[in-house]
Tab-separated table of C-alpha atoms in Angstrom:
chain	number	residue	atom	x	y	z
R	1	TYR	CA	-14.967	-14.750	-34.292
R	2	PRO	CA	-11.123	-14.372	-33.420
R	3	ILE	CA	-9.665	-11.437	-31.215
R	4	CYS	CA	-9.404	-8.335	-32.549
R	5	ARG	CA	-5.770	-7.486	-32.351
R	6	ASP	CA	-6.054	-3.851	-34.045
R	7	GLY	CA	-5.660	-0.624	-33.080
R	8	SER	CA	-4.690	-0.512	-29.193
R	9	TYR	CA	-4.620	-4.176	-28.548
R	10	VAL	CA	-2.021	-5.057	-31.764
R	11	ASP	CA	-0.250	-8.158	-30.751
R	12	LYS	CA	-1.956	-8.428	-27.351
R	13	GLU	CA	-3.429	-11.876	-26.127
R	14	PRO	CA	-6.009	-12.219	-23.630
R	15	ARG	CA	-4.852	-12.667	-20.102
R	16	TYR	CA	-6.339	-16.346	-19.242
R	17	TYR	CA	-9.008	-15.015	-16.758
R	18	GLN	CA	-10.399	-12.370	-19.285
R	19	GLU	CA	-10.595	-15.901	-22.014
R	20	VAL	CA	-12.853	-16.942	-19.122
R	21	ALA	CA	-14.812	-13.746	-18.993
R	22	ILE	CA	-15.479	-13.230	-22.904
R	23	LYS	CA	-16.612	-16.462	-23.250
R	24	LYS	CA	-18.877	-16.637	-20.112
R	25	ILE	CA	-19.993	-13.375	-21.273
R	26	ILE	CA	-20.803	-14.521	-24.624
R	27	GLU	CA	-22.440	-17.758	-23.625
R	28	ARG	CA	-24.566	-15.680	-21.334
R	29	ILE	CA	-25.743	-13.269	-24.025
R	30	LEU	CA	-26.323	-16.107	-26.602
R	31	SER	CA	-28.377	-18.138	-23.849
R	32	PHE	CA	-30.669	-14.715	-23.883
R	33	LEU	CA	-31.212	-15.185	-27.742
R	34	THR	CA	-31.790	-18.579	-27.627
R	35	CYS	CA	-35.236	-19.767	-28.853
R	36	PRO	CA	-36.335	-22.400	-25.868
R	37	ASN	CA	-38.417	-23.648	-28.365
R	38	CYS	CA	-36.668	-24.299	-31.534
R	39	LYS	CA	-33.534	-23.823	-30.023
R	40	THR	CA	-32.330	-21.212	-32.624
R	41	VAL	CA	-29.954	-18.034	-31.674
R	42	ASN	CA	-31.912	-14.973	-33.048
R	43	GLU	CA	-30.014	-11.762	-33.219
R	44	ALA	CA	-30.394	-9.283	-30.600
R	45	TRP	CA	-32.693	-7.044	-32.506
R	46	ARG	CA	-34.913	-9.769	-33.230
R	47	ARG	CA	-37.609	-9.755	-30.464
R	48	ILE	CA	-39.686	-12.436	-31.581
R	49	CYS	CA	-38.045	-15.957	-32.839
R	50	LYS	CA	-38.284	-16.866	-36.322
R	51	CYS	CA	-40.648	-19.296	-35.365
R	52	GLY	CA	-42.718	-17.088	-33.557
R	53	ARG	CA	-41.719	-17.776	-30.202
R	54	ARG	CA	-40.790	-14.413	-28.283
R	55	LEU	CA	-37.095	-13.871	-26.667
R	56	GLU	CA	-36.865	-12.944	-23.029
R	57	ASP	CA	-36.634	-9.475	-22.221
R	58	LYS	CA	-35.013	-9.172	-19.161
R	59	ARG	CA	-31.652	-9.905	-20.537
R	60	ARG	CA	-28.985	-8.916	-17.494
R	61	LEU	CA	-25.878	-9.923	-16.504
R	62	LEU	CA	-22.627	-8.595	-13.995
R	63	LEU	CA	-19.051	-8.691	-14.714
R	64	THR	CA	-16.932	-8.614	-10.936
R	65	MET	CA	-13.513	-7.872	-11.945
R	66	ALA	CA	-10.554	-5.942	-9.869
R	67	THR	CA	-9.605	-2.632	-10.622
R	68	GLY	CA	-6.908	-2.484	-12.966
R	69	SER	CA	-7.364	-6.210	-14.732
R	70	GLY	CA	-9.017	-5.531	-17.965
R	71	LYS	CA	-13.130	-4.838	-17.775
R	72	THR	CA	-12.543	-2.381	-20.382
R	73	TYR	CA	-10.636	-4.518	-23.097
R	74	VAL	CA	-12.982	-7.539	-21.969
R	75	ALA	CA	-16.015	-5.557	-22.640
R	76	PHE	CA	-14.268	-4.647	-26.374
R	77	GLN	CA	-13.857	-7.967	-27.419
R	78	VAL	CA	-17.007	-9.354	-26.258
R	79	VAL	CA	-18.557	-6.625	-28.602
R	80	TRP	CA	-16.594	-7.097	-31.300
R	81	LYS	CA	-17.235	-10.529	-31.667
R	82	LEU	CA	-21.033	-10.165	-31.315
R	83	TYR	CA	-20.891	-6.707	-33.791
R	84	ASN	CA	-18.963	-9.088	-36.334
R	85	THR	CA	-21.038	-12.105	-36.101
R	86	LYS	CA	-23.773	-9.965	-36.978
R	87	LYS	CA	-25.496	-10.998	-33.479
R	88	ILE	CA	-26.246	-6.817	-32.186
R	89	ARG	CA	-26.169	-4.126	-34.378
R	90	ARG	CA	-25.584	-1.181	-31.848
R	91	VAL	CA	-24.820	-0.535	-28.005
R	92	LEU	CA	-24.422	1.920	-25.923
R	93	PHE	CA	-21.493	2.240	-23.461
R	94	ILE	CA	-22.123	4.273	-20.130
R	95	VAL	CA	-19.621	5.997	-17.827
R	96	ASP	CA	-20.123	8.778	-14.993
R	97	ARG	CA	-17.076	10.571	-15.928
R	98	ILE	CA	-16.012	12.284	-18.957
R	99	PHE	CA	-12.251	11.250	-19.091
R	100	LEU	CA	-13.511	7.819	-18.638
R	101	ARG	CA	-16.030	7.992	-21.745
R	102	LYS	CA	-12.941	9.157	-23.579
R	103	GLN	CA	-10.763	6.115	-22.457
R	104	ALA	CA	-13.494	3.466	-23.522
R	105	PHE	CA	-14.343	5.287	-27.134
R	106	ASN	CA	-10.199	5.229	-27.643
R	107	ALA	CA	-10.272	1.357	-26.413
R	108	PHE	CA	-13.035	0.874	-29.393
R	109	SER	CA	-10.586	2.498	-31.904
R	110	PRO	CA	-10.796	-0.767	-34.452
R	111	PHE	CA	-14.650	0.494	-34.686
R	112	GLY	CA	-14.061	3.322	-36.923
R	113	ASN	CA	-16.295	5.695	-37.821
R	114	ALA	CA	-19.156	3.196	-36.426
R	115	LYS	CA	-18.628	4.848	-32.909
R	116	ILE	CA	-18.992	7.927	-31.600
R	117	GLU	CA	-19.294	10.322	-28.260
R	118	LEU	CA	-22.363	11.539	-27.350
R	119	LYS	CA	-22.463	14.886	-26.123
R	120	GLU	CA	-24.753	17.228	-24.380
R	121	GLY	CA	-26.897	18.557	-26.410
R	122	GLU	CA	-26.354	16.044	-29.141
R	123	ILE	CA	-28.747	13.738	-31.147
R	124	ASP	CA	-26.578	11.446	-33.948
R	125	LYS	CA	-28.943	8.248	-34.621
R	126	THR	CA	-26.931	6.716	-37.718
R	127	LYS	CA	-23.798	5.448	-35.651
R	128	ASP	CA	-23.392	1.823	-33.956
R	129	ILE	CA	-21.240	2.166	-31.311
R	130	TYR	CA	-22.708	4.966	-28.457
R	131	PHE	CA	-20.616	6.517	-25.927
R	132	ALA	CA	-21.891	8.343	-23.000
R	133	THR	CA	-21.893	9.738	-19.068
R	134	TYR	CA	-25.088	8.745	-17.603
R	135	GLN	CA	-24.893	12.755	-16.887
R	136	THR	CA	-25.219	13.281	-20.767
R	137	LEU	CA	-27.622	11.052	-20.956
R	138	TYR	CA	-30.238	12.681	-18.420
R	139	SER	CA	-29.374	15.954	-19.683
R	140	GLU	CA	-32.182	17.712	-21.856
R	141	LYS	CA	-33.027	18.862	-25.474
R	142	ASN	CA	-36.552	20.127	-27.002
R	143	GLY	CA	-38.269	19.079	-23.462
R	144	LYS	CA	-36.644	15.375	-23.082
R	145	LYS	CA	-34.109	13.988	-21.867
R	146	ILE	CA	-30.969	12.825	-24.283
R	147	TYR	CA	-32.055	8.803	-23.981
R	148	GLU	CA	-35.512	9.385	-24.641
R	149	HIS	CA	-34.579	10.820	-28.040
R	150	PHE	CA	-33.698	7.237	-28.963
R	151	ASP	CA	-36.367	4.647	-29.153
R	152	PRO	CA	-36.119	2.229	-26.555
R	153	ASP	CA	-35.599	-0.521	-28.633
R	154	PHE	CA	-32.676	1.246	-30.486
R	155	PHE	CA	-29.470	-0.607	-28.346
R	156	ASP	CA	-29.338	-4.429	-28.524
R	157	LEU	CA	-26.572	-4.281	-25.756
R	158	ILE	CA	-26.009	-1.445	-22.932
R	159	ILE	CA	-22.723	-1.879	-21.019
R	160	ILE	CA	-22.609	0.203	-17.887
R	161	ASP	CA	-19.112	0.797	-16.473
R	162	GLU	CA	-18.682	0.699	-12.852
R	163	CYS	CA	-22.304	0.445	-12.458
R	164	HIS	CA	-21.684	0.032	-8.291
R	165	ARG	CA	-20.491	3.610	-8.557
R	166	SER	CA	-22.509	5.193	-11.335
R	167	GLY	CA	-25.429	4.321	-8.673
R	168	TRP	CA	-28.555	2.232	-8.825
R	169	LYS	CA	-30.732	5.739	-8.990
R	170	ARG	CA	-28.055	7.035	-11.569
R	171	TRP	CA	-28.727	4.690	-14.199
R	172	HIS	CA	-32.050	2.699	-13.288
R	173	ASP	CA	-33.951	5.278	-15.376
R	174	ILE	CA	-32.184	4.370	-17.885
R	175	LEU	CA	-31.714	0.816	-18.264
R	176	ARG	CA	-35.886	0.744	-17.752
R	177	TYR	CA	-36.280	2.658	-20.614
R	178	PHE	CA	-34.168	0.494	-22.992
R	179	SER	CA	-35.351	-2.384	-20.268
R	180	SER	CA	-35.469	-4.295	-23.888
R	181	ALA	CA	-31.696	-4.364	-24.593
R	182	ILE	CA	-29.032	-6.982	-23.149
R	183	GLN	CA	-27.791	-5.016	-20.164
R	184	LEU	CA	-24.100	-5.788	-19.113
R	185	GLY	CA	-22.897	-4.309	-15.722
R	186	MET	CA	-19.205	-4.142	-14.743
R	187	THR	CA	-18.600	-3.376	-11.372
R	188	ALA	CA	-14.909	-3.731	-9.537
R	189	THR	CA	-16.673	-4.010	-6.171
R	190	PRO	CA	-17.769	-7.212	-4.923
R	191	LYS	CA	-21.468	-7.514	-3.070
R	192	ARG	CA	-21.333	-5.675	-0.161
R	193	SER	CA	-24.486	-4.174	1.905
R	194	ASP	CA	-23.984	-0.678	0.346
R	195	ASN	CA	-24.406	-2.230	-3.257
R	196	ILE	CA	-27.112	-4.724	-2.876
R	197	ASP	CA	-28.943	-3.073	-5.329
R	198	VAL	CA	-26.821	-3.522	-8.090
R	199	TYR	CA	-26.015	-7.205	-7.451
R	200	ALA	CA	-30.313	-7.516	-6.855
R	201	TYR	CA	-30.945	-5.941	-10.505
R	202	PHE	CA	-27.968	-7.671	-12.282
R	203	GLY	CA	-28.324	-10.880	-10.519
R	204	LYS	CA	-24.945	-13.013	-9.734
R	205	PRO	CA	-22.051	-12.125	-11.657
R	206	VAL	CA	-21.575	-14.364	-15.139
R	207	TYR	CA	-17.667	-13.985	-13.995
R	208	GLU	CA	-15.583	-12.987	-10.917
R	209	TYR	CA	-12.207	-11.561	-10.895
R	210	LYS	CA	-10.879	-10.530	-7.503
R	211	LEU	CA	-8.540	-8.729	-6.617
R	212	SER	CA	-6.478	-11.570	-4.278
R	213	HIS	CA	-6.794	-13.627	-7.460
R	214	GLY	CA	-4.594	-10.338	-9.399
R	215	ILE	CA	-2.343	-10.534	-6.839
R	216	GLU	CA	-1.304	-14.283	-6.528
R	217	ASP	CA	-1.508	-14.189	-10.584
R	218	GLY	CA	1.420	-11.545	-10.505
R	219	TYR	CA	-0.786	-9.351	-12.901
R	220	LEU	CA	-1.752	-6.630	-9.781
R	221	ALA	CA	0.452	-4.700	-7.159
R	222	ASN	CA	0.660	-6.087	-3.561
R	223	PHE	CA	-0.107	-3.339	-1.045
R	224	GLU	CA	0.473	-2.715	2.771
R	225	ILE	CA	-1.646	-0.075	4.485
R	226	TYR	CA	-0.835	2.255	7.073
R	227	ARG	CA	-3.130	4.240	9.402
R	228	VAL	CA	-2.278	7.356	9.638
R	229	PHE	CA	-4.650	10.012	12.323
R	230	THR	CA	-4.323	13.592	13.174
R	231	ASN	CA	-5.208	14.542	16.358
R	232	ILE	CA	-8.557	15.846	15.016
R	233	ASP	CA	-8.991	12.434	13.385
R	234	LYS	CA	-8.518	10.100	16.407
R	235	GLU	CA	-11.226	12.180	18.182
R	236	GLY	CA	-13.666	12.028	15.371
R	237	ARG	CA	-15.665	14.753	16.338
R	238	LEU	CA	-14.927	18.626	16.729
R	239	ILE	CA	-17.178	21.476	18.597
R	240	LEU	CA	-17.165	24.469	15.944
R	241	ASN	CA	-17.025	27.167	18.504
R	242	GLU	CA	-14.134	25.061	20.379
R	243	ILE	CA	-11.982	24.956	17.784
R	244	ILE	CA	-12.748	28.419	16.497
R	245	SER	CA	-11.601	29.769	19.957
R	246	LYS	CA	-8.540	28.012	19.458
R	247	GLY	CA	-7.182	29.385	16.366
R	248	ALA	CA	-8.749	27.173	13.967
R	249	LYS	CA	-9.039	28.268	10.451
R	250	VAL	CA	-12.484	27.115	9.506
R	251	GLU	CA	-14.010	26.948	6.469
R	252	ILE	CA	-17.685	25.880	4.909
R	253	PRO	CA	-18.269	25.361	1.695
R	254	GLU	CA	-21.338	27.410	-0.310
R	255	GLY	CA	-24.615	25.795	0.337
R	256	VAL	CA	-23.601	23.817	3.405
R	257	LYS	CA	-25.941	24.749	6.152
R	258	LEU	CA	-23.453	25.886	9.495
R	259	LYS	CA	-23.514	22.897	12.126
R	260	GLN	CA	-21.829	23.272	15.653
R	261	TYR	CA	-21.140	19.541	16.044
R	262	TYR	CA	-19.222	17.740	13.018
R	263	THR	CA	-18.188	14.397	12.695
R	264	ILE	CA	-15.070	13.116	10.880
R	265	LYS	CA	-17.396	12.445	7.607
R	266	ASP	CA	-18.172	15.743	7.447
R	267	PHE	CA	-14.777	17.127	7.296
R	268	GLU	CA	-13.833	18.284	3.697
R	269	ARG	CA	-17.570	18.176	2.921
R	270	GLU	CA	-19.251	20.083	5.187
R	271	ILE	CA	-16.193	21.638	7.065
R	272	THR	CA	-13.083	22.436	5.964
R	273	LEU	CA	-10.008	22.664	7.895
R	274	PRO	CA	-6.678	23.995	6.007
R	275	ASP	CA	-4.648	23.569	8.755
R	276	ARG	CA	-5.582	19.778	9.026
R	277	THR	CA	-4.872	19.619	5.013
R	278	ARG	CA	-1.603	21.444	5.717
R	279	VAL	CA	-0.417	18.703	8.401
R	280	ILE	CA	-1.689	15.722	6.204
R	281	VAL	CA	0.370	17.052	3.193
R	282	ASP	CA	3.354	17.516	5.280
R	283	TYR	CA	3.193	13.699	6.024
R	284	ILE	CA	2.812	12.750	2.843
R	285	ILE	CA	5.658	14.853	1.357
R	286	LYS	CA	7.885	13.129	4.215
R	287	PHE	CA	6.341	10.124	3.101
R	288	LEU	CA	7.332	10.485	-0.418
R	289	GLU	CA	10.730	11.847	-0.141
R	290	LYS	CA	11.411	8.758	2.041
R	291	TYR	CA	9.920	5.943	-0.102
R	292	GLY	CA	10.433	7.736	-3.558
R	293	GLU	CA	9.411	10.961	-4.417
R	294	PHE	CA	9.515	9.996	-8.017
R	295	ASP	CA	7.407	6.790	-7.691
R	296	LYS	CA	3.736	7.547	-9.236
R	297	THR	CA	1.518	8.305	-6.302
R	298	VAL	CA	-2.479	8.307	-6.581
R	299	ILE	CA	-4.262	10.310	-3.685
R	300	PHE	CA	-7.840	9.903	-3.003
R	301	CYS	CA	-9.569	12.857	-1.339
R	302	SER	CA	-12.945	13.648	-0.378
R	303	SER	CA	-14.087	16.264	-2.515
R	304	GLN	CA	-13.125	18.126	-5.736
R	305	TYR	CA	-11.999	21.438	-3.596
R	306	HIS	CA	-10.213	19.203	-1.061
R	307	ALA	CA	-8.208	17.600	-3.926
R	308	ALA	CA	-7.413	20.552	-5.401
R	309	GLN	CA	-6.519	22.031	-2.106
R	310	ILE	CA	-3.724	19.012	-1.884
R	311	THR	CA	-2.287	19.134	-5.320
R	312	GLU	CA	-1.584	23.133	-4.524
R	313	LEU	CA	0.088	22.435	-1.434
R	314	LEU	CA	2.374	19.463	-3.151
R	315	ASN	CA	3.399	21.844	-6.111
R	316	ASN	CA	4.473	24.525	-3.965
R	317	TYR	CA	6.558	22.320	-2.143
R	318	PHE	CA	8.097	19.970	-5.003
R	319	ASN	CA	7.900	22.215	-8.114
R	320	PRO	CA	10.535	24.937	-7.037
R	321	LYS	CA	12.347	21.432	-5.995
R	322	HIS	CA	12.454	19.710	-8.975
R	323	LYS	CA	12.298	22.677	-11.635
R	324	THR	CA	8.749	21.764	-12.748
R	325	ASP	CA	5.214	22.804	-13.456
R	326	ARG	CA	2.905	19.897	-12.639
R	327	TYR	CA	4.559	17.615	-10.138
R	328	ALA	CA	0.981	17.107	-8.989
R	329	VAL	CA	-2.161	17.352	-10.917
R	330	ARG	CA	-6.030	16.952	-10.301
R	331	ILE	CA	-7.568	13.916	-12.147
R	332	THR	CA	-11.501	14.473	-11.368
R	333	VAL	CA	-14.947	16.126	-13.428
R	334	GLU	CA	-14.121	19.200	-12.925
R	335	GLU	CA	-10.368	20.075	-14.179
R	336	PRO	CA	-10.668	21.498	-17.898
R	337	TYR	CA	-7.092	19.159	-18.941
R	338	VAL	CA	-8.511	16.017	-17.168
R	339	THR	CA	-7.380	13.796	-20.070
R	340	GLN	CA	-4.035	15.240	-20.668
R	341	HIS	CA	-3.468	14.736	-17.505
R	342	LEU	CA	-4.577	11.119	-16.946
R	343	ASP	CA	-2.428	10.305	-19.856
R	344	GLU	CA	0.224	12.271	-18.858
R	345	PHE	CA	0.241	10.382	-15.470
R	346	ARG	CA	-0.409	7.249	-17.078
R	347	ASP	CA	3.006	7.253	-19.613
R	348	ALA	CA	5.808	5.742	-17.907
R	349	GLU	CA	7.896	7.323	-19.802
R	350	ARG	CA	7.277	10.660	-18.553
R	351	ARG	CA	8.687	11.991	-15.226
R	352	PHE	CA	6.214	14.516	-14.592
R	353	PRO	CA	3.303	14.768	-13.167
R	354	VAL	CA	4.540	12.499	-10.208
R	355	VAL	CA	1.060	12.218	-8.119
R	356	ALA	CA	-2.592	12.076	-9.273
R	357	THR	CA	-5.139	13.673	-6.754
R	358	THR	CA	-8.705	11.994	-6.755
R	359	VAL	CA	-12.002	11.994	-5.457
R	360	ILE	CA	-13.176	8.990	-3.573
R	361	CYS	CA	-16.644	7.298	-5.291
């Protein structure tokens, strides 16, 4: 079945590695649907082959592609081909951010009314392509979790976007419930010690496109790392009474137990140091003014509150200077206008916002 060139993909030709990824994923999925007895290729919802042999239940695969290389585009084309050739009927696309749900929903626009965003408290079994956050799927209605309102064999294909970030414990129960579905995990993170469960569950990637490949091919921007430390970061630890006695302002987030000894991993999570944040922002301001204060910039922060602090400090400095009310915006799950902020930030024709703050996942 041909590549879709409708909606946001009008006149868009797949890059060479995207073509390879689409082909390899479809080949693997068709292998799941091929009866080892009579070699017949079955539709995903047919658990029993026409010859009477039961098809394989554990049908999992993993796609590893660098951020910005087009995982959603690949997933869309895979679904488009399989759906239109009637190999699958119903698809569940799981993300861990509401604005990512909206992004994916919009990317699948050629499916028209066949798709739906599954929101908290809503259950609609009349559609084919579903988009949901795992938070929504875990929410309850009438004493049952949302995903439990669907039959275990309702979906033929489940896609977990950024499966390394959504976390093993967060999506595992959902995938175990829909165990008969083909399950495609997508991640930008190669195998390492903190995501070993993901690779153990899905297995070796069916295709991998690394960041280094994207840079070498010219599709992704090269980068340099500048390591900058405040004096307290260099020490890597602090004793609460000592820094208070020296006049430092300290804030402890609500619900966090007070300690006397903190290490760098606790900063902006278990203890907030406004003076440290201000010093960091002052450095960022000088850096932007020197290298390009209108160049789009993303700042990764430690928490929602930390991102809000940095956004406010940047706006206090740059808004009056450039006569704008949004030099910097926060793009996090707590931000009520996160989708609007993200769209405006990504728009190359818009001068503002210049800086987006977000949270390290």
